[in-house]
mmCIF file of C-alpha atoms in Angstrom:
data_model
loop_
_atom_site.group_PDB
_atom_site.id
_atom_site.type_symbol
_atom_site.label_atom_id
_atom_site.label_comp_id
_atom_site.label_asym_id
_atom_site.label_seq_id
_atom_site.Cartn_x
_atom_site.Cartn_y
_atom_site.Cartn_z
ATOM 1 C CA GLN M 1 3.360 -10.476 0.599
ATOM 2 C CA THR M 2 6.844 -9.012 0.883
ATOM 3 C CA VAL M 3 7.392 -6.539 3.690
ATOM 4 C CA VAL M 4 10.480 -4.416 4.280
ATOM 5 C CA THR M 5 11.120 -4.232 8.010
ATOM 6 C CA GLN M 6 12.666 -1.430 10.052
ATOM 7 C CA GLU M 7 12.790 -0.739 13.769
ATOM 8 C CA PRO M 8 9.829 1.557 14.560
ATOM 9 C CA SER M 9 11.938 3.660 16.885
ATOM 10 C CA PHE M 10 15.444 4.002 18.210
ATOM 11 C CA SER M 11 17.229 6.381 20.536
ATOM 12 C CA VAL M 12 20.846 7.449 20.701
ATOM 13 C CA SER M 13 22.812 9.748 22.961
ATOM 14 C CA PRO M 14 24.485 12.803 21.490
ATOM 15 C CA GLY M 15 27.897 11.741 20.222
ATOM 16 C CA GLY M 16 26.906 8.103 20.227
ATOM 17 C CA THR M 17 26.684 5.564 17.450
ATOM 18 C CA VAL M 18 23.499 3.917 16.229
ATOM 19 C CA THR M 19 22.818 1.308 13.566
ATOM 20 C CA LEU M 20 19.395 1.152 11.954
ATOM 21 C CA THR M 21 18.500 -1.938 9.957
ATOM 22 C CA CYS M 22 16.396 -2.791 6.926
ATOM 23 C CA GLY M 23 15.289 -6.375 6.453
ATOM 24 C CA LEU M 24 12.767 -8.579 4.708
ATOM 25 C CA ASN M 25 9.979 -10.560 6.321
ATOM 26 C CA SER M 26 11.112 -13.419 4.148
ATOM 27 C CA GLY M 27 14.700 -13.769 3.016
ATOM 28 C CA SER M 28 17.926 -11.828 3.277
ATOM 29 C CA VAL M 29 18.847 -8.405 1.985
ATOM 30 C CA SER M 30 21.885 -8.251 -0.259
ATOM 31 C CA THR M 31 23.484 -5.648 -2.500
ATOM 32 C CA ALA M 32 21.292 -7.006 -5.298
ATOM 33 C CA TYR M 33 18.398 -5.152 -3.679
ATOM 34 C CA TYR M 34 20.243 -1.833 -4.148
ATOM 35 C CA PRO M 35 19.415 -0.639 -0.631
ATOM 36 C CA SER M 36 19.081 3.103 -0.203
ATOM 37 C CA TRP M 37 18.400 5.308 2.834
ATOM 38 C CA TYR M 38 16.511 8.557 3.311
ATOM 39 C CA GLN M 39 16.147 11.059 6.121
ATOM 40 C CA GLN M 40 12.926 12.997 6.623
ATOM 41 C CA THR M 41 12.034 15.679 9.131
ATOM 42 C CA PRO M 42 8.409 16.724 9.700
ATOM 43 C CA GLY M 43 6.934 18.777 6.884
ATOM 44 C CA GLN M 44 9.921 18.270 4.616
ATOM 45 C CA ALA M 45 10.600 16.175 1.559
ATOM 46 C CA PRO M 46 12.930 13.231 2.088
ATOM 47 C CA ARG M 47 16.682 13.715 1.774
ATOM 48 C CA THR M 48 18.774 11.001 0.169
ATOM 49 C CA LEU M 49 21.580 9.721 2.376
ATOM 50 C CA ILE M 50 22.875 6.441 0.935
ATOM 51 C CA TYR M 51 22.366 4.539 -2.318
ATOM 52 C CA SER M 52 23.643 1.251 -3.701
ATOM 53 C CA THR M 53 24.146 -0.063 -0.164
ATOM 54 C CA ASN M 54 27.042 2.163 0.858
ATOM 55 C CA THR M 55 27.496 5.156 -1.439
ATOM 56 C CA ARG M 56 26.886 8.499 0.223
ATOM 57 C CA SER M 57 24.797 10.990 -1.667
ATOM 58 C CA SER M 58 26.370 14.338 -2.489
ATOM 59 C CA GLY M 59 26.807 16.535 0.571
ATOM 60 C CA VAL M 60 26.063 13.816 3.128
ATOM 61 C CA PRO M 61 28.622 13.837 5.964
ATOM 62 C CA ASP M 62 30.803 10.764 6.376
ATOM 63 C CA ARG M 63 29.342 9.999 9.786
ATOM 64 C CA PHE M 64 26.506 8.374 7.830
ATOM 65 C CA SER M 65 27.494 5.027 6.380
ATOM 66 C CA GLY M 66 25.685 2.095 4.809
ATOM 67 C CA SER M 67 26.469 -1.603 4.805
ATOM 68 C CA ILE M 68 25.069 -5.115 4.889
ATOM 69 C CA VAL M 69 25.063 -6.559 8.390
ATOM 70 C CA GLY M 70 24.074 -10.175 8.568
ATOM 71 C CA ASN M 71 20.948 -10.534 6.474
ATOM 72 C CA LYS M 72 19.946 -6.863 6.565
ATOM 73 C CA ALA M 73 20.977 -3.532 5.119
ATOM 74 C CA ALA M 74 22.218 -1.139 7.767
ATOM 75 C CA LEU M 75 22.593 2.605 8.239
ATOM 76 C CA THR M 76 25.119 3.616 10.856
ATOM 77 C CA ILE M 77 25.307 7.110 12.285
ATOM 78 C CA THR M 78 28.545 7.822 14.114
ATOM 79 C CA GLY M 79 28.770 10.795 16.466
ATOM 80 C CA ALA M 80 25.031 11.478 16.490
ATOM 81 C CA GLN M 81 23.989 15.111 16.581
ATOM 82 C CA ALA M 82 20.767 16.738 17.701
ATOM 83 C CA ASP M 83 19.711 17.502 14.142
ATOM 84 C CA ASP M 84 19.964 13.811 13.253
ATOM 85 C CA GLU M 85 16.662 13.404 15.076
ATOM 86 C CA SER M 86 14.444 12.429 12.142
ATOM 87 C CA ASP M 87 12.591 9.615 10.485
ATOM 88 C CA TYR M 88 14.773 7.267 8.453
ATOM 89 C CA TYR M 89 13.489 5.133 5.602
ATOM 90 C CA CYS M 90 15.120 2.420 3.567
ATOM 91 C CA VAL M 91 14.124 1.350 0.071
ATOM 92 C CA LEU M 92 14.799 -1.998 -1.569
ATOM 93 C CA TYR M 93 14.531 -2.720 -5.261
ATOM 94 C CA MET M 94 12.510 -5.928 -5.560
ATOM 95 C CA GLY M 95 12.978 -6.477 -9.286
ATOM 96 C CA SER M 96 10.477 -6.208 -12.134
ATOM 97 C CA GLY M 97 10.361 -2.453 -11.710
ATOM 98 C CA ILE M 98 9.072 -2.566 -8.141
ATOM 99 C CA SER M 99 10.578 -0.721 -5.178
ATOM 100 C CA LEU M 100 9.445 -1.047 -1.571
ATOM 101 C CA PHE M 101 9.903 1.335 1.336
ATOM 102 C CA GLY M 102 10.377 0.137 4.859
ATOM 103 C CA GLY M 103 8.003 1.438 7.495
ATOM 104 C CA GLY M 104 10.584 3.913 8.767
ATOM 105 C CA THR M 105 12.492 4.374 12.008
ATOM 106 C CA LYS M 106 11.915 7.359 14.244
ATOM 107 C CA LEU M 107 15.299 8.281 15.688
ATOM 108 C CA THR M 108 15.465 10.252 18.901
ATOM 109 C CA VAL M 109 18.680 11.899 20.016
ATOM 110 C CA LEU M 110 18.692 12.397 23.783
ATOM 111 C CA GLU N 1 18.607 25.216 -11.256
ATOM 112 C CA VAL N 2 17.977 21.491 -11.049
ATOM 113 C CA GLN N 3 14.575 20.897 -9.490
ATOM 114 C CA LEU N 4 11.230 19.139 -9.560
ATOM 115 C CA VAL N 5 7.968 20.997 -9.029
ATOM 116 C CA GLU N 6 4.730 19.113 -8.485
ATOM 117 C CA SER N 7 1.256 20.490 -9.039
ATOM 118 C CA GLY N 8 -2.304 19.325 -9.540
ATOM 119 C CA GLY N 9 -3.230 18.184 -6.071
ATOM 120 C CA GLY N 10 -6.468 19.127 -4.394
ATOM 121 C CA LEU N 11 -9.684 17.945 -2.785
ATOM 122 C CA ILE N 12 -11.625 15.362 -4.778
ATOM 123 C CA GLN N 13 -14.561 13.096 -4.042
ATOM 124 C CA SER N 14 -14.179 9.356 -3.791
ATOM 125 C CA GLY N 15 -14.410 7.782 -7.229
ATOM 126 C CA GLY N 16 -13.117 10.909 -8.937
ATOM 127 C CA SER N 17 -10.016 11.553 -11.017
ATOM 128 C CA LEU N 18 -7.041 13.854 -10.728
ATOM 129 C CA ARG N 19 -3.872 14.391 -12.742
ATOM 130 C CA LEU N 20 -0.650 15.350 -11.008
ATOM 131 C CA SER N 21 2.193 17.040 -12.851
ATOM 132 C CA CYS N 22 5.897 17.109 -12.101
ATOM 133 C CA ALA N 23 7.826 19.735 -14.032
ATOM 134 C CA ALA N 24 11.559 19.138 -14.172
ATOM 135 C CA SER N 25 14.250 21.708 -14.817
ATOM 136 C CA GLY N 26 18.001 21.411 -15.171
ATOM 137 C CA PHE N 27 17.941 17.882 -16.557
ATOM 138 C CA THR N 28 16.053 15.790 -19.118
ATOM 139 C CA ILE N 29 13.398 13.477 -17.688
ATOM 140 C CA SER N 30 13.549 11.059 -20.593
ATOM 141 C CA SER N 31 17.186 10.302 -19.758
ATOM 142 C CA ASN N 32 16.223 9.209 -16.275
ATOM 143 C CA TYR N 33 13.802 6.922 -14.535
ATOM 144 C CA MET N 34 11.163 9.041 -12.774
ATOM 145 C CA SER N 35 8.980 7.959 -9.873
ATOM 146 C CA TRP N 36 6.042 8.987 -7.730
ATOM 147 C CA VAL N 37 6.151 8.375 -3.989
ATOM 148 C CA ARG N 38 3.340 9.190 -1.577
ATOM 149 C CA GLN N 39 2.934 9.678 2.139
ATOM 150 C CA ALA N 40 -0.412 9.458 3.883
ATOM 151 C CA PRO N 41 -0.896 11.809 6.838
ATOM 152 C CA GLY N 42 1.181 10.607 9.788
ATOM 153 C CA LYS N 43 2.361 7.530 7.875
ATOM 154 C CA GLY N 44 5.479 6.364 6.115
ATOM 155 C CA LEU N 45 6.607 6.722 2.528
ATOM 156 C CA GLU N 46 5.105 4.458 -0.128
ATOM 157 C CA TRP N 47 6.487 3.896 -3.609
ATOM 158 C CA VAL N 48 3.721 4.356 -6.186
ATOM 159 C CA SER N 49 5.045 4.148 -9.725
ATOM 160 C CA VAL N 50 8.035 4.554 -12.042
ATOM 161 C CA ILE N 51 8.531 5.313 -15.718
ATOM 162 C CA TYR N 52 11.767 4.140 -17.259
ATOM 163 C CA SER N 53 13.728 5.994 -19.900
ATOM 164 C CA ASP N 54 12.544 3.379 -22.416
ATOM 165 C CA SER N 55 8.934 4.222 -21.403
ATOM 166 C CA ASP N 56 8.283 0.992 -19.508
ATOM 167 C CA THR N 57 6.022 1.656 -16.521
ATOM 168 C CA TYR N 58 5.497 -0.122 -13.199
ATOM 169 C CA TYR N 59 3.058 0.302 -10.338
ATOM 170 C CA ALA N 60 2.512 -0.633 -6.724
ATOM 171 C CA ASP N 61 -0.251 -3.199 -6.282
ATOM 172 C CA SER N 62 -2.286 -0.630 -4.351
ATOM 173 C CA VAL N 63 -2.674 1.591 -7.426
ATOM 174 C CA LYS N 64 -2.332 -0.823 -10.348
ATOM 175 C CA GLY N 65 -5.195 -0.478 -12.792
ATOM 176 C CA ARG N 66 -6.221 2.908 -11.365
ATOM 177 C CA PHE N 67 -3.125 5.106 -11.779
ATOM 178 C CA THR N 68 -1.142 5.787 -14.943
ATOM 179 C CA ILE N 69 2.302 7.380 -15.117
ATOM 180 C CA SER N 70 3.350 9.151 -18.302
ATOM 181 C CA ARG N 71 5.627 11.905 -19.527
ATOM 182 C CA ASP N 72 5.746 14.686 -22.086
ATOM 183 C CA LYS N 73 9.295 15.116 -23.345
ATOM 184 C CA SER N 74 8.520 18.467 -24.969
ATOM 185 C CA LYS N 75 7.392 19.851 -21.610
ATOM 186 C CA ASN N 76 9.964 17.887 -19.596
ATOM 187 C CA THR N 77 7.089 16.897 -17.338
ATOM 188 C CA VAL N 78 5.978 13.660 -15.712
ATOM 189 C CA TYR N 79 2.327 12.988 -14.933
ATOM 190 C CA LEU N 80 0.336 10.737 -12.662
ATOM 191 C CA GLN N 81 -3.244 10.191 -13.791
ATOM 192 C CA MET N 82 -5.240 8.959 -10.818
ATOM 193 C CA ASN N 83 -8.676 7.424 -11.434
ATOM 194 C CA SER N 84 -11.204 5.750 -9.155
ATOM 195 C CA LEU N 85 -9.732 7.573 -6.195
ATOM 196 C CA ARG N 86 -10.307 6.209 -2.704
ATOM 197 C CA ALA N 87 -10.017 7.730 0.751
ATOM 198 C CA GLU N 88 -6.832 5.705 1.274
ATOM 199 C CA ASP N 89 -5.194 7.571 -1.636
ATOM 200 C CA THR N 90 -5.179 10.715 0.508
ATOM 201 C CA ALA N 91 -1.523 11.679 0.794
ATOM 202 C CA MET N 92 1.273 14.026 -0.074
ATOM 203 C CA TYR N 93 2.539 12.955 -3.498
ATOM 204 C CA TYR N 94 6.222 13.438 -4.256
ATOM 205 C CA CYS N 95 7.891 13.250 -7.621
ATOM 206 C CA ALA N 96 11.408 11.812 -7.465
ATOM 207 C CA ARG N 97 14.236 11.234 -9.898
ATOM 208 C CA VAL N 98 15.908 7.840 -9.887
ATOM 209 C CA SER N 99 19.652 8.335 -9.852
ATOM 210 C CA ARG N 100 22.329 6.875 -12.074
ATOM 211 C CA ASN N 101 25.890 6.101 -11.063
ATOM 212 C CA SER N 102 29.033 7.399 -12.731
ATOM 213 C CA ASP N 103 28.850 4.554 -15.268
ATOM 214 C CA GLY N 104 25.352 5.620 -16.250
ATOM 215 C CA PHE N 105 23.578 2.648 -14.692
ATOM 216 C CA THR N 106 20.516 3.131 -12.524
ATOM 217 C CA THR N 107 20.954 2.827 -8.777
ATOM 218 C CA PHE N 108 17.201 2.330 -8.200
ATOM 219 C CA ALA N 109 17.509 5.079 -5.590
ATOM 220 C CA PHE N 110 15.919 8.527 -5.520
ATOM 221 C CA ASP N 111 18.416 11.381 -5.688
ATOM 222 C CA MET N 112 16.104 14.343 -6.199
ATOM 223 C CA TRP N 113 12.709 15.111 -4.726
ATOM 224 C CA GLY N 114 10.062 17.722 -5.298
ATOM 225 C CA GLN N 115 8.298 19.442 -2.427
ATOM 226 C CA GLY N 116 5.130 17.462 -3.044
ATOM 227 C CA THR N 117 1.480 18.137 -3.785
ATOM 228 C CA VAL N 118 -1.387 17.192 -1.466
ATOM 229 C CA VAL N 119 -4.253 14.989 -2.597
ATOM 230 C CA THR N 120 -7.285 14.691 -0.335
ATOM 231 C CA VAL N 121 -10.027 12.231 -1.244
ATOM 232 C CA SER N 122 -13.281 12.735 0.596
ATOM 233 C CA SER N 123 -15.640 9.849 1.179
#
């Protein structure tokens, strides 16, 4: 069974830089998986940050960036702010119509 | 205004059925892939199903054979028919549009979300 892996939690200092990753329990993530990233705060619908590995969604500040790092997709937040404290989810397209979410990363800014 | 509005959630007994609706405005659903994503209380997001613009449909293994996604072009609405409901189907259900890039190709990412509708299955 394919599992999309994310760090369960991460912390960053205000103004700092953090890189969250999105991997597979078996195999490497590439652009062919069309990685995308979403931010969600409690009680709210998700907000789209990044699609197609590294394209920012409309209105997303450029301190959010996406890439492939090693064998994983990555979301980097540069100059972290207090309101970046959220849950972050990645999605990979697995082919044959199927998409999979990662388990999410709870980011703390302190 | 471009938006998605879900409805149809509620409390239902295990084994029962429910149909969720997702009314779209500001764009045409048949020109886009449309998905359902759910989130159990305190848990992460889970992709449930997608309907392509050519009407092909796909499902997560956890709902295959029990859930059916469909659409009504005249109402610009997407549906999720949920049968044989189980306690583990209890979740907030979001409707989401799958985006296309500037060349018109799908990105397999979700660029628009509704506010969700809550489904509670009692055992």
